[in-house]
């Protein structure tokens, strides 16, 4: 469980540091922000595969709870306006902020993009399970 928490914390902190351009005010996100967003998703996918190959169900539970709390917090902040949860919201939105580089993502589709880390992580975990079950069948 410590590995899961460390990975989540590290990736969120790094994404918040490097991928916040255009998140609040200022210039819109660039191609670099888009690449960082893709890299963030690849990291979570890869870690999901790694944990799936280890058959760590605790990781899948952790990932679902982690991203559900993140999404819930985001929706609360967006509907309540300014409040203390805004800083948490920045940390959650920063990883997918690069999608704002794409013009069509600047509308309500950005909300859908916030579900991608959860979906990608779960798919990675299932791919990891599939890899291990394929190896066992040989």
XYZ file of N, CA and C in Angstrom:
414
model
N 0.823 -1.195 0.000
C 0.000 0.000 0.000
C 0.867 1.260 0.000
N 2.015 1.183 0.673
C 2.907 2.351 0.717
C 3.402 2.688 -0.683
N 3.682 1.658 -1.494
C 4.128 1.893 -2.866
C 3.041 2.612 -3.674
N 1.791 2.221 -3.487
C 0.674 2.867 -4.184
C 0.573 4.339 -3.803
N 0.622 4.610 -2.521
C 0.499 5.992 -2.031
C 1.678 6.829 -2.502
N 2.870 6.264 -2.452
C 4.064 6.988 -2.895
C 3.969 7.314 -4.382
N 3.565 6.338 -5.176
C 3.432 6.561 -6.619
C 2.393 7.641 -6.902
N 1.237 7.543 -6.271
C 0.174 8.535 -6.495
C 0.647 9.922 -6.094
N 1.242 10.019 -4.937
C 1.711 11.319 -4.445
C 2.770 11.900 -5.383
N 3.721 11.092 -5.772
C 4.814 11.554 -6.628
C 4.300 12.024 -7.991
N 3.430 11.246 -8.611
C 2.933 11.627 -9.939
C 2.056 12.865 -9.879
N 1.233 12.983 -8.848
C 0.374 14.170 -8.716
C 1.224 15.407 -8.455
N 2.198 15.315 -7.568
C 3.054 16.464 -7.264
C 3.824 16.901 -8.508
N 4.414 15.945 -9.212
C 5.164 16.295 -10.421
C 4.259 16.899 -11.492
N 3.080 16.343 -11.655
C 2.146 16.893 -12.634
C 1.712 18.296 -12.243
N 1.511 18.526 -10.958
C 1.113 19.846 -10.488
C 2.235 20.862 -10.722
N 3.452 20.446 -10.509
C 4.593 21.351 -10.704
C 4.797 21.673 -12.190
N 4.749 20.666 -13.043
C 5.126 20.849 -14.438
C 3.971 21.095 -15.402
N 2.748 20.839 -15.008
C 1.648 20.861 -15.977
C 0.526 21.812 -15.587
N 0.831 22.916 -14.935
C -0.233 23.832 -14.505
C -0.411 25.037 -15.417
N 0.374 25.144 -16.473
C 0.265 26.298 -17.366
C -1.149 26.382 -17.938
N -1.791 27.523 -17.736
C -3.131 27.734 -18.245
C -4.228 27.146 -17.389
N -3.880 26.574 -16.256
C -4.896 25.948 -15.400
C -5.802 26.996 -14.777
N -5.244 28.121 -14.382
C -6.049 29.171 -13.767
C -6.161 30.356 -14.721
N -5.118 31.102 -14.824
C -5.058 32.248 -15.717
C -3.758 32.170 -16.491
N -3.630 33.048 -17.430
C -2.385 33.077 -18.174
C -2.533 32.413 -19.520
N -1.406 32.110 -20.142
C -1.453 31.525 -21.486
C -2.057 30.124 -21.468
N -2.670 29.737 -22.563
C -3.256 28.393 -22.631
C -2.172 27.318 -22.632
N -2.556 26.099 -22.323
C -1.589 24.993 -22.340
C -0.948 24.841 -23.723
N 0.254 24.316 -23.723
C 1.026 24.135 -24.957
C 1.130 22.658 -25.319
N 1.850 22.387 -26.390
C 2.101 21.002 -26.784
C 2.834 20.263 -25.669
N 3.734 20.952 -24.997
C 4.462 20.334 -23.884
C 3.498 19.875 -22.793
N 2.504 20.704 -22.474
C 1.503 20.307 -21.468
C 0.731 19.077 -21.928
N 0.415 19.022 -23.216
C -0.287 17.865 -23.771
C 0.577 16.605 -23.641
N 1.862 16.726 -23.965
C 2.793 15.596 -23.853
C 2.917 15.152 -22.398
N 2.970 16.106 -21.467
C 3.057 15.760 -20.040
C 1.799 15.038 -19.567
N 0.650 15.431 -20.106
C -0.598 14.751 -19.760
C -0.570 13.308 -20.253
N -0.134 13.117 -21.486
C -0.029 11.755 -22.033
C 0.969 10.939 -21.216
N 2.092 11.537 -20.858
C 3.103 10.853 -20.042
C 2.520 10.439 -18.687
N 1.745 11.317 -18.071
C 1.093 11.015 -16.796
C 0.198 9.779 -16.941
N -0.596 9.752 -18.009
C -1.483 8.612 -18.224
C -0.699 7.332 -18.519
N 0.388 7.444 -19.258
C 1.234 6.280 -19.541
C 1.847 5.742 -18.245
N 2.264 6.637 -17.364
C 2.824 6.204 -16.075
C 1.788 5.423 -15.267
N 0.566 5.946 -15.178
C -0.477 5.252 -14.427
C -0.857 3.923 -15.087
N -0.889 3.905 -16.421
C -1.171 2.665 -17.144
C -0.079 1.630 -16.852
N 1.163 2.055 -16.948
C 2.297 1.151 -16.703
C 2.315 0.638 -15.266
N 2.039 1.528 -14.321
C 2.010 1.105 -12.928
C 0.845 0.147 -12.699
N -0.269 0.387 -13.382
C -1.394 -0.541 -13.303
C -1.022 -1.922 -13.810
N -0.288 -1.969 -14.923
C 0.177 -3.261 -15.449
C 1.095 -3.940 -14.428
N 2.030 -3.182 -13.898
C 2.977 -3.708 -12.903
C 2.238 -4.306 -11.709
N 1.269 -3.575 -11.183
C 0.533 -4.061 -10.006
C -0.421 -5.196 -10.386
N -0.961 -5.166 -11.596
C -1.812 -6.259 -12.064
C -1.043 -7.552 -12.207
N 0.183 -7.456 -12.713
C 1.024 -8.651 -12.840
C 1.362 -9.232 -11.477
N 1.397 -8.375 -10.453
C 1.642 -8.851 -9.091
C 0.353 -9.336 -8.423
N -0.772 -9.185 -9.120
C -2.100 -9.554 -8.596
C -2.420 -8.801 -7.304
N -2.083 -7.548 -7.261
C -2.334 -6.705 -6.088
C -3.719 -6.071 -6.197
N -4.732 -6.777 -5.697
C -6.089 -6.235 -5.725
C -6.192 -4.970 -4.893
N -5.321 -4.862 -3.902
C -5.330 -3.656 -3.066
C -5.020 -2.419 -3.901
N -4.226 -2.570 -4.972
C -3.931 -1.428 -5.844
C -5.177 -0.996 -6.592
N -5.927 -1.946 -7.120
C -7.147 -1.604 -7.853
C -8.135 -0.891 -6.934
N -8.288 -1.403 -5.733
C -9.174 -0.756 -4.754
C -8.660 0.642 -4.423
N -7.347 0.752 -4.181
C -6.738 2.050 -3.897
C -6.980 3.028 -5.046
N -6.727 2.589 -6.284
C -6.870 3.473 -7.445
C -8.311 3.947 -7.605
N -9.260 3.052 -7.437
C -10.668 3.432 -7.574
C -11.050 4.435 -6.490
N -10.673 4.170 -5.258
C -10.994 5.101 -4.164
C -10.273 6.434 -4.368
N -8.981 6.383 -4.717
C -8.184 7.597 -4.925
C -8.811 8.488 -5.990
N -9.094 7.915 -7.171
C -9.646 8.727 -8.256
C -11.101 9.105 -8.011
N -11.865 8.288 -7.285
C -13.245 8.664 -6.949
C -13.249 9.872 -6.014
N -12.359 9.879 -5.031
C -12.244 11.037 -4.135
C -11.800 12.260 -4.934
N -10.847 12.062 -5.830
C -10.359 13.171 -6.647
C -11.474 13.755 -7.508
N -12.227 12.896 -8.151
C -13.325 13.373 -8.994
C -14.419 14.020 -8.168
N -14.755 13.418 -7.043
C -15.769 14.003 -6.166
C -15.367 15.382 -5.673
N -14.127 15.513 -5.268
C -13.618 16.810 -4.808
C -13.683 17.842 -5.928
N -13.318 17.429 -7.124
C -13.349 18.341 -8.270
C -14.759 18.833 -8.537
N -15.718 17.944 -8.542
C -17.090 18.358 -8.811
C -17.642 19.253 -7.702
N -17.285 18.966 -6.457
C -17.723 19.813 -5.346
C -17.154 21.217 -5.499
N -15.858 21.301 -5.776
C -15.203 22.614 -5.920
C -15.812 23.395 -7.072
N -16.062 22.730 -8.176
C -16.591 23.431 -9.343
C -18.015 23.930 -9.130
N -18.758 23.296 -8.248
C -20.138 23.714 -8.022
C -20.285 24.681 -6.847
N -19.348 24.659 -5.920
C -19.458 25.529 -4.749
C -18.715 26.854 -4.896
N -17.874 26.957 -5.888
C -17.097 28.181 -6.045
C -15.902 28.175 -5.109
N -15.330 29.357 -4.863
C -14.119 29.434 -4.031
C -14.325 28.842 -2.635
N -13.432 27.930 -2.277
C -13.430 27.325 -0.956
C -12.067 26.679 -0.731
N -11.799 26.177 0.467
C -10.466 25.612 0.757
C -10.075 24.411 -0.094
N -11.024 23.750 -0.717
C -10.706 22.572 -1.528
C -10.116 22.942 -2.895
N -10.061 24.229 -3.206
C -9.557 24.655 -4.509
C -8.133 24.161 -4.744
N -7.287 24.211 -3.729
C -5.904 23.753 -3.895
C -5.838 22.255 -4.194
N -6.703 21.491 -3.563
C -6.770 20.053 -3.862
C -7.222 19.869 -5.309
N -8.167 20.684 -5.723
C -8.684 20.610 -7.078
C -7.594 20.888 -8.112
N -6.725 21.854 -7.855
C -5.620 22.137 -8.777
C -4.740 20.907 -8.950
N -4.448 20.238 -7.865
C -3.589 19.051 -7.923
C -4.243 17.930 -8.720
N -5.552 17.873 -8.711
C -6.272 16.822 -9.411
C -6.429 17.152 -10.890
N -6.666 18.421 -11.189
C -6.881 18.827 -12.572
C -5.579 18.996 -13.352
N -4.475 19.286 -12.672
C -3.207 19.536 -13.360
C -2.768 18.380 -14.262
N -2.901 17.122 -13.831
C -2.437 16.041 -14.702
C -3.141 15.974 -16.058
N -4.403 16.337 -16.130
C -5.137 16.278 -17.402
C -5.260 17.648 -18.059
N -4.596 18.638 -17.493
C -4.667 19.992 -18.029
C -4.170 20.096 -19.460
N -3.246 19.253 -19.851
C -2.710 19.289 -21.204
C -3.751 19.053 -22.278
N -4.848 18.388 -21.928
C -5.917 18.177 -22.905
C -6.573 19.488 -23.327
N -6.408 20.509 -22.522
C -6.962 21.821 -22.880
C -6.238 22.411 -24.088
N -5.090 21.854 -24.446
C -4.381 22.273 -25.655
C -5.238 21.988 -26.884
N -5.995 20.908 -26.843
C -6.882 20.542 -27.947
C -8.138 21.402 -27.876
N -8.459 22.082 -28.927
C -9.575 23.032 -28.936
C -10.898 22.398 -28.506
N -11.170 21.193 -28.988
C -12.457 20.581 -28.682
C -12.584 20.155 -27.220
N -11.479 20.144 -26.481
C -11.523 19.747 -25.074
C -11.801 20.934 -24.152
N -11.938 22.111 -24.687
C -12.123 23.284 -23.848
C -13.565 23.464 -23.402
N -14.412 22.569 -23.744
C -15.804 22.665 -23.329
C -16.069 21.653 -22.211
N -17.255 21.137 -22.200
C -17.635 20.175 -21.163
C -16.882 18.854 -21.292
N -16.229 18.613 -22.431
C -15.463 17.375 -22.585
C -14.303 17.297 -21.613
N -13.878 18.447 -21.080
C -12.788 18.431 -20.114
C -13.188 17.628 -18.877
N -14.474 17.672 -18.508
C -14.944 16.861 -17.380
C -14.735 15.379 -17.674
N -15.002 14.975 -18.895
C -14.797 13.573 -19.273
C -13.323 13.201 -19.193
N -12.444 14.138 -19.536
C -11.001 13.870 -19.494
C -10.534 13.585 -18.076
N -11.220 14.112 -17.076
C -10.814 13.874 -15.690
C -11.064 12.427 -15.276
N -11.904 11.710 -16.009
C -12.141 10.296 -15.726
C -11.045 9.410 -16.327
N -10.266 9.952 -17.256
C -9.253 9.145 -17.933
C -8.241 8.496 -17.004
N -7.688 9.196 -16.002
C -6.732 8.505 -15.130
C -7.320 7.251 -14.468
N -8.561 7.329 -14.014
C -9.212 6.167 -13.408
C -9.368 5.051 -14.436
N -9.859 5.387 -15.605
C -10.087 4.382 -16.644
C -8.775 3.756 -17.094
N -7.776 4.594 -17.366
C -6.472 4.108 -17.831
C -5.811 3.223 -16.780
N -5.911 3.607 -15.517
C -5.318 2.817 -14.442
C -5.969 1.438 -14.347
N -7.289 1.407 -14.400
C -8.002 0.129 -14.322
C -7.695 -0.755 -15.529
N -7.620 -0.153 -16.712
C -7.271 -0.928 -17.906
C -5.862 -1.496 -17.769
N -4.932 -0.683 -17.289
C -3.562 -1.159 -17.077
C -3.525 -2.342 -16.126
N -4.285 -2.251 -15.040
C -4.332 -3.338 -14.067
C -4.874 -4.615 -14.723
N -5.947 -4.467 -15.500
C -6.540 -5.638 -16.163
C -5.599 -6.222 -17.210
N -4.856 -5.372 -17.914
C -3.857 -5.872 -18.866
C -2.786 -6.658 -18.121
N -2.354 -6.150 -16.972
C -1.371 -6.866 -16.158
C -1.876 -8.234 -15.733
N -3.143 -8.304 -15.337
C -3.734 -9.602 -14.972
C -3.778 -10.536 -16.175
N -4.121 -9.986 -17.319
C -4.215 -10.792 -18.545
C -2.845 -11.331 -18.939
N -1.817 -10.507 -18.801
C -0.451 -10.946 -19.128
C -0.053 -12.127 -18.250
N -0.324 -12.008 -16.970
C 0.071 -13.069 -16.033
C -0.746 -14.338 -16.278
N -2.041 -14.195 -16.614
C -2.850 -15.387 -16.868
C -2.450 -16.042 -18.186
N -2.028 -15.241 -19.167
C -1.544 -15.797 -20.431
C -0.259 -16.581 -20.218
N 0.614 -16.074 -19.361
C 1.873 -16.764 -19.069
C 1.628 -18.067 -18.307
N 0.595 -18.076 -17.470
C 0.273 -19.285 -16.714
C -0.328 -20.368 -17.601
N -0.986 -19.956 -18.684
C -1.616 -20.931 -19.599
C -0.611 -21.570 -20.545
N 0.590 -21.031 -20.633
C 1.592 -21.602 -21.555
C 2.214 -22.823 -21.010
